[in-house]
PDB file of C-alpha atoms and ligand atoms in Angstrom:
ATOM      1  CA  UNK A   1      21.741  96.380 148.895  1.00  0.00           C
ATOM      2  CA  UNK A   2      19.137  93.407 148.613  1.00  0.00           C
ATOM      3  CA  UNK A   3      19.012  92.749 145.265  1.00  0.00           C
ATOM      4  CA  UNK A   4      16.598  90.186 143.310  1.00  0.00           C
ATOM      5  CA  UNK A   5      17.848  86.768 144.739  1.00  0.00           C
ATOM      6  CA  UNK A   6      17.960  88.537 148.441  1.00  0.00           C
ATOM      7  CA  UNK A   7      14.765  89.487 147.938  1.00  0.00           C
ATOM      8  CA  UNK A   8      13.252  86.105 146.098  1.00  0.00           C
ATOM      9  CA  UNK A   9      14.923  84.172 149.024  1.00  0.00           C
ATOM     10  CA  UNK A  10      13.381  86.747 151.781  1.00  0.00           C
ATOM     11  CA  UNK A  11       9.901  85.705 150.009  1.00  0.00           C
ATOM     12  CA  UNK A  12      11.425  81.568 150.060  1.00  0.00           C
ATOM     13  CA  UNK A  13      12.567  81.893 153.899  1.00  0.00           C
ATOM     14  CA  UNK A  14       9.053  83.559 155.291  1.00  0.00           C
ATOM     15  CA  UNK A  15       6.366  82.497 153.051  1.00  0.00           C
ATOM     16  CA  UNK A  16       6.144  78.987 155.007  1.00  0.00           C
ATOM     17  CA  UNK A  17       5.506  81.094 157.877  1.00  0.00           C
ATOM     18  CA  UNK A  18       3.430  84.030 157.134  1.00  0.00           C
ATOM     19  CA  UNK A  19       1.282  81.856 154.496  1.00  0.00           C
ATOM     20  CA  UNK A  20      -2.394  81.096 155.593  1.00  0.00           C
ATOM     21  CA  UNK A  21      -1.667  82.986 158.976  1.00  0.00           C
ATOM     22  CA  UNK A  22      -4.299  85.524 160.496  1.00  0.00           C
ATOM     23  CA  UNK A  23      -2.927  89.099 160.786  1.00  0.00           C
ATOM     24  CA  UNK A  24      -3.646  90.518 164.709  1.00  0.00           C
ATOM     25  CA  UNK A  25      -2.100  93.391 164.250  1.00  0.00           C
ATOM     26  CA  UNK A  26       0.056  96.177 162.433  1.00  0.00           C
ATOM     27  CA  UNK A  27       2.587  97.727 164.851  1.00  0.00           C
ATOM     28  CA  UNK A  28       4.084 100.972 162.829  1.00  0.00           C
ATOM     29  CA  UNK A  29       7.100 102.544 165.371  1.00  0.00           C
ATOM     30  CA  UNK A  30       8.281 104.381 162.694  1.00  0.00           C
ATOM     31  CA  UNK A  31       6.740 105.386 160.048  1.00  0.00           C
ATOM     32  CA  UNK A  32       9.009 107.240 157.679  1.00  0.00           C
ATOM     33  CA  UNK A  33      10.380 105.060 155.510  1.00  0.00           C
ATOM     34  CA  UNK A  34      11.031 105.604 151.622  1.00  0.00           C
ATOM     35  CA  UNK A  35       7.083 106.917 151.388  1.00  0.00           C
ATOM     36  CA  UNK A  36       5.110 107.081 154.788  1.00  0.00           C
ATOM     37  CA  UNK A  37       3.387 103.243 155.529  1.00  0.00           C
ATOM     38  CA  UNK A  38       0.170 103.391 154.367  1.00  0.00           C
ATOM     39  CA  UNK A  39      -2.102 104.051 157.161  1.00  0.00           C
ATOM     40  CA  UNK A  40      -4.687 101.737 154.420  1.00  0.00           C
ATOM     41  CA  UNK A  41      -2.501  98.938 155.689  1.00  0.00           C
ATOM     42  CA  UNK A  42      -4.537  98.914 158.965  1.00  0.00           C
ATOM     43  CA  UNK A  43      -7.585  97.814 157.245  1.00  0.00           C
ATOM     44  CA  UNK A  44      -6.357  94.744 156.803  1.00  0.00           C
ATOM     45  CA  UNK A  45      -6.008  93.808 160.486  1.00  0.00           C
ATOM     46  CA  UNK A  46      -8.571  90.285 160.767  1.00  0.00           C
ATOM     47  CA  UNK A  47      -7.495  88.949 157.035  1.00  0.00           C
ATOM     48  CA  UNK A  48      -5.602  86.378 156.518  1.00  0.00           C
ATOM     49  CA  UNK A  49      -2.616  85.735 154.236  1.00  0.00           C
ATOM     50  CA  UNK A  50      -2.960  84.244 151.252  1.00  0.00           C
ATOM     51  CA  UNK A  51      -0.752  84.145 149.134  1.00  0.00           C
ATOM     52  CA  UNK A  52       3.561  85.776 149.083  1.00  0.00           C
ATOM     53  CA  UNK A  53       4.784  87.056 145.714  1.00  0.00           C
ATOM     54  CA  UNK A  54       7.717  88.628 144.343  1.00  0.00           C
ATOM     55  CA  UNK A  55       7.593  91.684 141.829  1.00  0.00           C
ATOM     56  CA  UNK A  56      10.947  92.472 140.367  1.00  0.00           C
ATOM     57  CA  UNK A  57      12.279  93.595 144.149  1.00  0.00           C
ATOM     58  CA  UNK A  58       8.962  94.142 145.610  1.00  0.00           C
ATOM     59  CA  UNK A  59       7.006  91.013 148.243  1.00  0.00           C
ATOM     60  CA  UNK A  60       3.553  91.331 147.807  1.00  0.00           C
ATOM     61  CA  UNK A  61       1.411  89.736 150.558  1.00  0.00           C
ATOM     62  CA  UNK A  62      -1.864  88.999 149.605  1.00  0.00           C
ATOM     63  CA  UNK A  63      -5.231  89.225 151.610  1.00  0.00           C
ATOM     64  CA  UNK A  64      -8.783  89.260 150.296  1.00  0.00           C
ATOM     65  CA  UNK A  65      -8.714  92.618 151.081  1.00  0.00           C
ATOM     66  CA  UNK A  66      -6.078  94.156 149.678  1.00  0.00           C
ATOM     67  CA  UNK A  67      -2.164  93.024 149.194  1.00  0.00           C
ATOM     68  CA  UNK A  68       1.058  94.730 151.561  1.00  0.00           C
ATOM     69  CA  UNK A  69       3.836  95.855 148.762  1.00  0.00           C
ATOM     70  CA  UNK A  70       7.249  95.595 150.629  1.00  0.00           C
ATOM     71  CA  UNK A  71      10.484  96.450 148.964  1.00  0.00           C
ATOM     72  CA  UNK A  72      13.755  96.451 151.143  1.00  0.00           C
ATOM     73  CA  UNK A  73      15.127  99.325 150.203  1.00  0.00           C
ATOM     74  CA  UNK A  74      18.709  99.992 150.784  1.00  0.00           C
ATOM     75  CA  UNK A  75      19.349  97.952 153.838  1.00  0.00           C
ATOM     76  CA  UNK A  76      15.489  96.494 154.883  1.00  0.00           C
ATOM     77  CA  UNK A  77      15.053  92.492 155.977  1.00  0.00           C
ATOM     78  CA  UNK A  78      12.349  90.711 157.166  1.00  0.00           C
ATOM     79  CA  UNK A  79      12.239  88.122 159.720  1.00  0.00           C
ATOM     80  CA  UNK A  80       9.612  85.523 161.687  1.00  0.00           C
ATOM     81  CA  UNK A  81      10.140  86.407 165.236  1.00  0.00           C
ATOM     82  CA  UNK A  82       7.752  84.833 168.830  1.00  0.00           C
ATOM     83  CA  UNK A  83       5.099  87.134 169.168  1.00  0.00           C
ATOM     84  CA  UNK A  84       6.927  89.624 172.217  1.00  0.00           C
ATOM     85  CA  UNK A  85      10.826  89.839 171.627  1.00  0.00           C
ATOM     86  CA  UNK A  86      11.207  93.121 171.882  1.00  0.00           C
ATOM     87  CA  UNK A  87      12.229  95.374 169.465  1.00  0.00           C
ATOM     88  CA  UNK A  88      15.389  96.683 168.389  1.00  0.00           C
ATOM     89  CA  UNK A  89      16.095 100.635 166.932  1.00  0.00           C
ATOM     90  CA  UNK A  90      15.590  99.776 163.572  1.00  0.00           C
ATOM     91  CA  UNK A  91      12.365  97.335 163.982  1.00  0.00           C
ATOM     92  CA  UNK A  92      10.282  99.740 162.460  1.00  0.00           C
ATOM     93  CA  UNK A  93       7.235  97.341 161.385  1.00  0.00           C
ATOM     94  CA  UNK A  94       5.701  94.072 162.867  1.00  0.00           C
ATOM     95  CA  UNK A  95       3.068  92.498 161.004  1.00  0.00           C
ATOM     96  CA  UNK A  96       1.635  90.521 164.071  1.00  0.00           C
ATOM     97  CA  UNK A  97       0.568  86.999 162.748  1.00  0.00           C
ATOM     98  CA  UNK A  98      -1.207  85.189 166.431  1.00  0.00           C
ATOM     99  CA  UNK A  99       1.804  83.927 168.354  1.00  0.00           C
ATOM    100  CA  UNK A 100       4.862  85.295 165.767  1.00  0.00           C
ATOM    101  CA  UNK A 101       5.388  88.638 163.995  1.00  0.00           C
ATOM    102  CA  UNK A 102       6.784  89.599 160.407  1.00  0.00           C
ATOM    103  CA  UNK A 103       9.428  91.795 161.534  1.00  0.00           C
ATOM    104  CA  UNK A 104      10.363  94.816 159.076  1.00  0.00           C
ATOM    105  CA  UNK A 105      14.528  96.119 160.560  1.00  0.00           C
ATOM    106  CA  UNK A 106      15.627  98.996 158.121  1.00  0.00           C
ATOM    107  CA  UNK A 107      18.682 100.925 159.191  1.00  0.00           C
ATOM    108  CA  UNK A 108      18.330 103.506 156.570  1.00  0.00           C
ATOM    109  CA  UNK A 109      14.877 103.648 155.588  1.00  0.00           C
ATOM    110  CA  UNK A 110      14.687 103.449 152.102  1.00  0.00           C
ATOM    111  CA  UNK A 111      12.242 100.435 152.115  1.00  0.00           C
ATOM    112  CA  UNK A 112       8.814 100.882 151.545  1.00  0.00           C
ATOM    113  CA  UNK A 113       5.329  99.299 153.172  1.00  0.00           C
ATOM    114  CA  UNK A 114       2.420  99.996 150.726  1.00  0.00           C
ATOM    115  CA  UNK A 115      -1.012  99.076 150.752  1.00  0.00           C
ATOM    116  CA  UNK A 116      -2.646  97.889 146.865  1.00  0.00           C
ATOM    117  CA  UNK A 117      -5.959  97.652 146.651  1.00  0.00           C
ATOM    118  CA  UNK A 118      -7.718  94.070 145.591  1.00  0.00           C
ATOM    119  CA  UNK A 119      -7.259  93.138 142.053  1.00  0.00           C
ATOM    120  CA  UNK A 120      -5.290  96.374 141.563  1.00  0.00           C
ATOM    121  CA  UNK A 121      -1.639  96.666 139.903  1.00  0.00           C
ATOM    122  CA  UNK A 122       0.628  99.727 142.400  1.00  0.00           C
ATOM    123  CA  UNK A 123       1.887 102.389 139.438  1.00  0.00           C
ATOM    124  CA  UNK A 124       5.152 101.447 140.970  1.00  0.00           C
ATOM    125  CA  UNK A 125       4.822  97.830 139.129  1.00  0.00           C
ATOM    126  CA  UNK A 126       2.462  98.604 136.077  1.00  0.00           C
ATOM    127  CA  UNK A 127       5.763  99.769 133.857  1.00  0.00           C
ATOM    128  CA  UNK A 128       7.775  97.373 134.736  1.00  0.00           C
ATOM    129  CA  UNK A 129       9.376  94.773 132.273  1.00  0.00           C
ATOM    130  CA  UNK A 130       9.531  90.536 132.486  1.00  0.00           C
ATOM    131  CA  UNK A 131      10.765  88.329 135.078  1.00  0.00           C
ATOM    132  CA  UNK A 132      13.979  87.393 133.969  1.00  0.00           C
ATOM    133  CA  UNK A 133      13.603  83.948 135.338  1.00  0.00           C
ATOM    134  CA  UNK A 134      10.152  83.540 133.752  1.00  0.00           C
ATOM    135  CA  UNK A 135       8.662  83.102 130.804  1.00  0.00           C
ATOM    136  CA  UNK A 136       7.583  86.194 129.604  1.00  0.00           C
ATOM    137  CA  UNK A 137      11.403  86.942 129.196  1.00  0.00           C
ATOM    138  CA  UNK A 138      11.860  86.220 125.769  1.00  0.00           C
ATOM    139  CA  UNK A 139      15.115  86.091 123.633  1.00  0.00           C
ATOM    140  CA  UNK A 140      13.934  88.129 120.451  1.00  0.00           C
ATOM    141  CA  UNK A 141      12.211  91.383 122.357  1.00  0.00           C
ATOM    142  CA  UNK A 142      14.913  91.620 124.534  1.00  0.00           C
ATOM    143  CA  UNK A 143      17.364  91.538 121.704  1.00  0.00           C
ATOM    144  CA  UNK A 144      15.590  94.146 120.236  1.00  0.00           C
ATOM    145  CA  UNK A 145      15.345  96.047 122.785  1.00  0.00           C
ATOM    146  CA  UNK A 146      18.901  96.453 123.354  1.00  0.00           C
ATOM    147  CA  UNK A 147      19.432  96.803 119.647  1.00  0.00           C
ATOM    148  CA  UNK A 148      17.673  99.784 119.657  1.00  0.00           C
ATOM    149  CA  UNK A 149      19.091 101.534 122.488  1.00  0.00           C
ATOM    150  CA  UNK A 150      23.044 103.266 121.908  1.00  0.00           C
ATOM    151  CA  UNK A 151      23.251 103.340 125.770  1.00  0.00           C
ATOM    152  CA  UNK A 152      25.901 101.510 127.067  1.00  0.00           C
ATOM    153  CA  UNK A 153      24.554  97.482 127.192  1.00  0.00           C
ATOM    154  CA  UNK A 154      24.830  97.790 131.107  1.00  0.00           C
ATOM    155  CA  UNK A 155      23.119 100.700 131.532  1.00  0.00           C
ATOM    156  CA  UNK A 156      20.672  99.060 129.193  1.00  0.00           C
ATOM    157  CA  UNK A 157      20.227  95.316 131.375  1.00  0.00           C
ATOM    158  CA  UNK A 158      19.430  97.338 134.657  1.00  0.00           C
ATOM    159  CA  UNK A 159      16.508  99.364 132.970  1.00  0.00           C
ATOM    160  CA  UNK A 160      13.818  97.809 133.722  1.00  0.00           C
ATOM    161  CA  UNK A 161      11.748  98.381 131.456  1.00  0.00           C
ATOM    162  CA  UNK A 162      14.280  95.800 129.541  1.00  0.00           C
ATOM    163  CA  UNK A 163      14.095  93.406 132.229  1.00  0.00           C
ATOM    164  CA  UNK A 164      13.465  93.828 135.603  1.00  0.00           C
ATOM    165  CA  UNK A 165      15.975  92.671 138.719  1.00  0.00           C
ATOM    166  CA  UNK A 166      19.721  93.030 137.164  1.00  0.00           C
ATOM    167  CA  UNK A 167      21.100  95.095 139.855  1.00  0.00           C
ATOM    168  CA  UNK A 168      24.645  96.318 139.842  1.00  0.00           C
ATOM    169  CA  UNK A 169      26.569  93.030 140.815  1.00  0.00           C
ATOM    170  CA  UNK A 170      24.231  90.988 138.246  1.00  0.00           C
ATOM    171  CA  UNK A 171      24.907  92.952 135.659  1.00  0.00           C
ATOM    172  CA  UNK A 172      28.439  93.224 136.148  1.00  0.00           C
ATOM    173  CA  UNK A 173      28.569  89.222 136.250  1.00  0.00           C
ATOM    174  CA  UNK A 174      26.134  88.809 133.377  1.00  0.00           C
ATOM    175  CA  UNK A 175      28.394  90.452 131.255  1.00  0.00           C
ATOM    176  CA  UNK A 176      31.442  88.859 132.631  1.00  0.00           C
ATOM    177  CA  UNK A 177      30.102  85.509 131.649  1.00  0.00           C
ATOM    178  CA  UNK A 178      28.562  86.494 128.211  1.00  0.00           C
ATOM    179  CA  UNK A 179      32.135  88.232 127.226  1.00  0.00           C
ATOM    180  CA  UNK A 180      30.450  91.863 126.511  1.00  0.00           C
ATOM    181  CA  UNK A 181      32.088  94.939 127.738  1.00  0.00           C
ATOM    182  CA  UNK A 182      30.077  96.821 129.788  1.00  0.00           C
ATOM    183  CA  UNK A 183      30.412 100.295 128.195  1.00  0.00           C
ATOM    184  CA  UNK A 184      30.032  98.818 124.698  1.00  0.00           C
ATOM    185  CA  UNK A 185      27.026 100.824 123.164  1.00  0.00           C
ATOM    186  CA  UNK A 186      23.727  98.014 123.322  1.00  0.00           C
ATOM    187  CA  UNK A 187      23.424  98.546 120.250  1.00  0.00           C
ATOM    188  CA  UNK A 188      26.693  97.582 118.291  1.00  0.00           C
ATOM    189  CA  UNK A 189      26.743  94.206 120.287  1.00  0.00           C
ATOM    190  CA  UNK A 190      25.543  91.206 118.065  1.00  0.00           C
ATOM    191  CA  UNK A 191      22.634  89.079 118.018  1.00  0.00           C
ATOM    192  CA  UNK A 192      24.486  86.410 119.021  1.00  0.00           C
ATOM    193  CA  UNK A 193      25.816  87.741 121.834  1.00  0.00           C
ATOM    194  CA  UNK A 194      22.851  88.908 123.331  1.00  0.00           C
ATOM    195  CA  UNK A 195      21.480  85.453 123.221  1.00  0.00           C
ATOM    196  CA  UNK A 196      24.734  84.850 124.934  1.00  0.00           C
ATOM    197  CA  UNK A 197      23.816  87.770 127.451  1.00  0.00           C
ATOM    198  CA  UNK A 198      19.918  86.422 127.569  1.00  0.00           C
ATOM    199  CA  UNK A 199      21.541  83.279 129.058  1.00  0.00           C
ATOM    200  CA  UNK A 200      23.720  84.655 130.935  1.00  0.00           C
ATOM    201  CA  UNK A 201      21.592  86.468 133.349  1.00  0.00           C
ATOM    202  CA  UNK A 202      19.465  83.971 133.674  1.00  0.00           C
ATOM    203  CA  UNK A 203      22.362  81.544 135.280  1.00  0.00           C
ATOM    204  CA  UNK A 204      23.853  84.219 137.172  1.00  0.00           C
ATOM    205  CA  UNK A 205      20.180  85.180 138.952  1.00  0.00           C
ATOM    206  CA  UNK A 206      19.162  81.269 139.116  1.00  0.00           C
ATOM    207  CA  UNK A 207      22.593  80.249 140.987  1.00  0.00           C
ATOM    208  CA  UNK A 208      22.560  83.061 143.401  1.00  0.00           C
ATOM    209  CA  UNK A 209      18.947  82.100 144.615  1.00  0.00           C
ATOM    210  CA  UNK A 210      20.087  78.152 144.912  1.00  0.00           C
ATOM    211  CA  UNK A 211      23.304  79.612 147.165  1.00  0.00           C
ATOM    212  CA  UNK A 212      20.816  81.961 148.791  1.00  0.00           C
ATOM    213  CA  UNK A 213      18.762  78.673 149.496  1.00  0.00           C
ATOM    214  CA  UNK A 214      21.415  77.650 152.345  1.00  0.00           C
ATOM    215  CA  UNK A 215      19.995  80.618 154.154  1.00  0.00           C
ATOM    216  CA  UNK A 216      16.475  79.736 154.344  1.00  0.00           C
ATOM    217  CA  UNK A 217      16.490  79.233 158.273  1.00  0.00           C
ATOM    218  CA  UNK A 218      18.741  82.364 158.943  1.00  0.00           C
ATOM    219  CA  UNK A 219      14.545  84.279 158.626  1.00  0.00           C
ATOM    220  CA  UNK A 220      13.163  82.082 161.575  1.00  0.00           C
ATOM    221  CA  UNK A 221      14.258  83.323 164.851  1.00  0.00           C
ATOM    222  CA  UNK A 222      16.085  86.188 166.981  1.00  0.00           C
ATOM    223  CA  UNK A 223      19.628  85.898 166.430  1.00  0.00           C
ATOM    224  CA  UNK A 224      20.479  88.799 164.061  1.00  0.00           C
ATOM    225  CA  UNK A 225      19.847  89.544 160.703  1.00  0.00           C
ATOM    226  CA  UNK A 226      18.837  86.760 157.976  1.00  0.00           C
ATOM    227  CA  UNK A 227      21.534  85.679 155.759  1.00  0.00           C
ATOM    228  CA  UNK A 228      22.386  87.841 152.687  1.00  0.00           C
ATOM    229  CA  UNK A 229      24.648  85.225 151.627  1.00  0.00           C
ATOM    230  CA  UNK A 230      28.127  85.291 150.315  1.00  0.00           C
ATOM    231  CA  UNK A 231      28.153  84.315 146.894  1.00  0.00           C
ATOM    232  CA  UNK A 232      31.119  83.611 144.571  1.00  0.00           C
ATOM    233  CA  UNK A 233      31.337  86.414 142.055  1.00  0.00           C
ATOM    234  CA  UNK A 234      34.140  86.561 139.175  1.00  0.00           C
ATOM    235  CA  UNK A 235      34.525  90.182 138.558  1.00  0.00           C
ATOM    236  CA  UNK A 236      31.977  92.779 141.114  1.00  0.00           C
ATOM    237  CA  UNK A 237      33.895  93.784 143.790  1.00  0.00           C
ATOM    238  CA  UNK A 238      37.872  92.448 142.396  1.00  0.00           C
ATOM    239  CA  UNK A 239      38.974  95.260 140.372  1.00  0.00           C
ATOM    240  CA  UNK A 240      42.955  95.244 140.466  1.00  0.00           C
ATOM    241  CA  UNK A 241      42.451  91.091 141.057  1.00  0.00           C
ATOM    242  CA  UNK A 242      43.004  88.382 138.437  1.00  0.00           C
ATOM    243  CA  UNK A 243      40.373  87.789 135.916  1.00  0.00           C
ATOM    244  CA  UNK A 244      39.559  83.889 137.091  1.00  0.00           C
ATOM    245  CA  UNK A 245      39.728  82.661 133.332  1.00  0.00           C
ATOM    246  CA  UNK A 246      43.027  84.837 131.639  1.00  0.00           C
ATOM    247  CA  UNK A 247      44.822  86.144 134.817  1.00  0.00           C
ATOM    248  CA  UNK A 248      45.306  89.322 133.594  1.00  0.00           C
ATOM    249  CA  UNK A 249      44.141  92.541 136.184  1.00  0.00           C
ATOM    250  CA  UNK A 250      40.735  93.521 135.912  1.00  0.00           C
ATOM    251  CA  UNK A 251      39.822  97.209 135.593  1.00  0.00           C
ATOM    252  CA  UNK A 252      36.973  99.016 137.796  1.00  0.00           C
ATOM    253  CA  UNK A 253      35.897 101.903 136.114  1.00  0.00           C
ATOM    254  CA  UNK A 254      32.450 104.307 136.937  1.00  0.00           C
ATOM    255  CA  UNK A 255      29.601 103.434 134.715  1.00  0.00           C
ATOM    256  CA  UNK A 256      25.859 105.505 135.462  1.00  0.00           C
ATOM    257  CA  UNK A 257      27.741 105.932 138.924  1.00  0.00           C
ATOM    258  CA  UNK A 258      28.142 102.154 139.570  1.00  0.00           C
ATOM    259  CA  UNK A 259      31.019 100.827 140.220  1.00  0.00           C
ATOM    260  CA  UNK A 260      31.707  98.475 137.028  1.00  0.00           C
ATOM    261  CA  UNK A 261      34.453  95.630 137.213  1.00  0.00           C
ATOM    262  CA  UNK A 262      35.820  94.062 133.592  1.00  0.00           C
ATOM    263  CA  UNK A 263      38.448  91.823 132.284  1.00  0.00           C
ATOM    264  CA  UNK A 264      39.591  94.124 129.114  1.00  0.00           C
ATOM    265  CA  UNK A 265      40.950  90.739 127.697  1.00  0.00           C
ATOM    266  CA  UNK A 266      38.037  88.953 127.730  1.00  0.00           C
ATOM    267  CA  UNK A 267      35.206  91.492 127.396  1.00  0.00           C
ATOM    268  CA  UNK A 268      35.054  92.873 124.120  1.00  0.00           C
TER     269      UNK A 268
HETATM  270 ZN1   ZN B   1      40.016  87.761 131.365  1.00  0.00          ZN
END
């Protein structure tokens, strides 16, 4: 599943492209994604693109007129293809741009393609919490936050009302670095160590979007799908394995139904 640095270096790889471009057309094969595409999204045929912006996991692509909200759902990517190549099964969108397209391929169609009006915030966006790589993510409210909640602290960092963009492998490596077990309850874990935690996310996010940086050409182009790259994770995905810093097994346990990976030893 595309999760925040897939989808920040989706926005990195096509803005370039799409940015000041002219949209010709809005070719809808199929339009039962998540939520049916917004047939509003037609009015917008004749503007041009102004500006590409990420929302937690949502691109917004900005007209005068009104802005297309795309989220990738479980399996969505976008790509710039020549205006023509024809379209696979799962090309379910082009956003035709003169002599390329925005192309929308969703296997499973849980993505979305939404139309927001001008100057207006989608109710999908207007409860969710900071940017964990900007600056309205401070340290104190989201201490707080997690002092106040007895939910286990990684149920906690994916609510996003907390903070927005810690999905499942983020989390798990956020906490792996800030030496927090996963199902300790938020709020017995100390002040310090959610400054830890604060910190932690924020390295773990900002180092996957530099690896996903290599990948920037991968959205330019017709052969296959852009680069969700591979990125070097210490604990999501190696349950049974070493812990890389004490060697002893890690354990993968269920957690919210997520699949949770720990080093006992060194998360306490
Ligand atoms: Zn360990």
């Amino acid at each position: 599943m595309p999760e925040l640095p897939e989808v920040e270096t989706t926005k990195r790889g096509v803005q370039p492209h799409i940015q000041q471009q002219r949209i010709t057309a809005l070719v809808v094969r199929q339009a039962k994604l998540r939520w049916p595409v917004s047939p509003e999204l037609q009015s917008l045929v004749g503007e041009t693109i102004l500006t590409v912006r990420r929302r937690a996991k949502y691109l917004l692509i900005d007209t005068a007129k009104g802005s297309i909200m795309v989220h990738l759902g479980m399996s969505g990517s976008l790509r710039v293809i020549e205006q023509g190549e024809p379209p696979g099964f799962h090309d379910h969108v082009d956003l035709e741009l003169g002599k390329i397209a925005l192309r929308y391929t969703d296997p499973r169609r849980f993505g979305c393609w939404l139309f927001v009006a001008p100057n207006a915030s989608h109710e999908l966006l207007s409860k969710l919490g900071p940017e964990p790589l900007e600056e309205d993510f401070q340290r104190e409210p989201f201490a707080a936050a997690l002092r106040a909640t007895k939910r286990p602290i990684k149920q906690a960092i994916m609510d996003n009302k907390i903070v927005v963009g810690v999905g499942n492998i983020y989390a798990n490596e956020a906490l792996f670095m800030a030496k927090i077990s996963p199902v300790r309850a938020a709020s017995r874990v100390s002040v310090k160590r959610l400054n830890a935690l604060y910190d932690a996310i924020r390295i773990v996010l900002a180092e996957a979007i530099e690896q996903g940086g290599t990948t920037l050409k991968d959205f330019v182009g017709s052969d296959g799908q852009p680069g969700y790259f591979k990125q070097s994770l210490h604990v999501y995905g190696r349950g049974g394995l070493d812990c890389t810093v004490c060697k002893q097994a890690l354990k993968e346990i269920r957690l919210g139904g997520r699949s949770t990976v720990y080093c006992p030893n060194c998360q306490r």
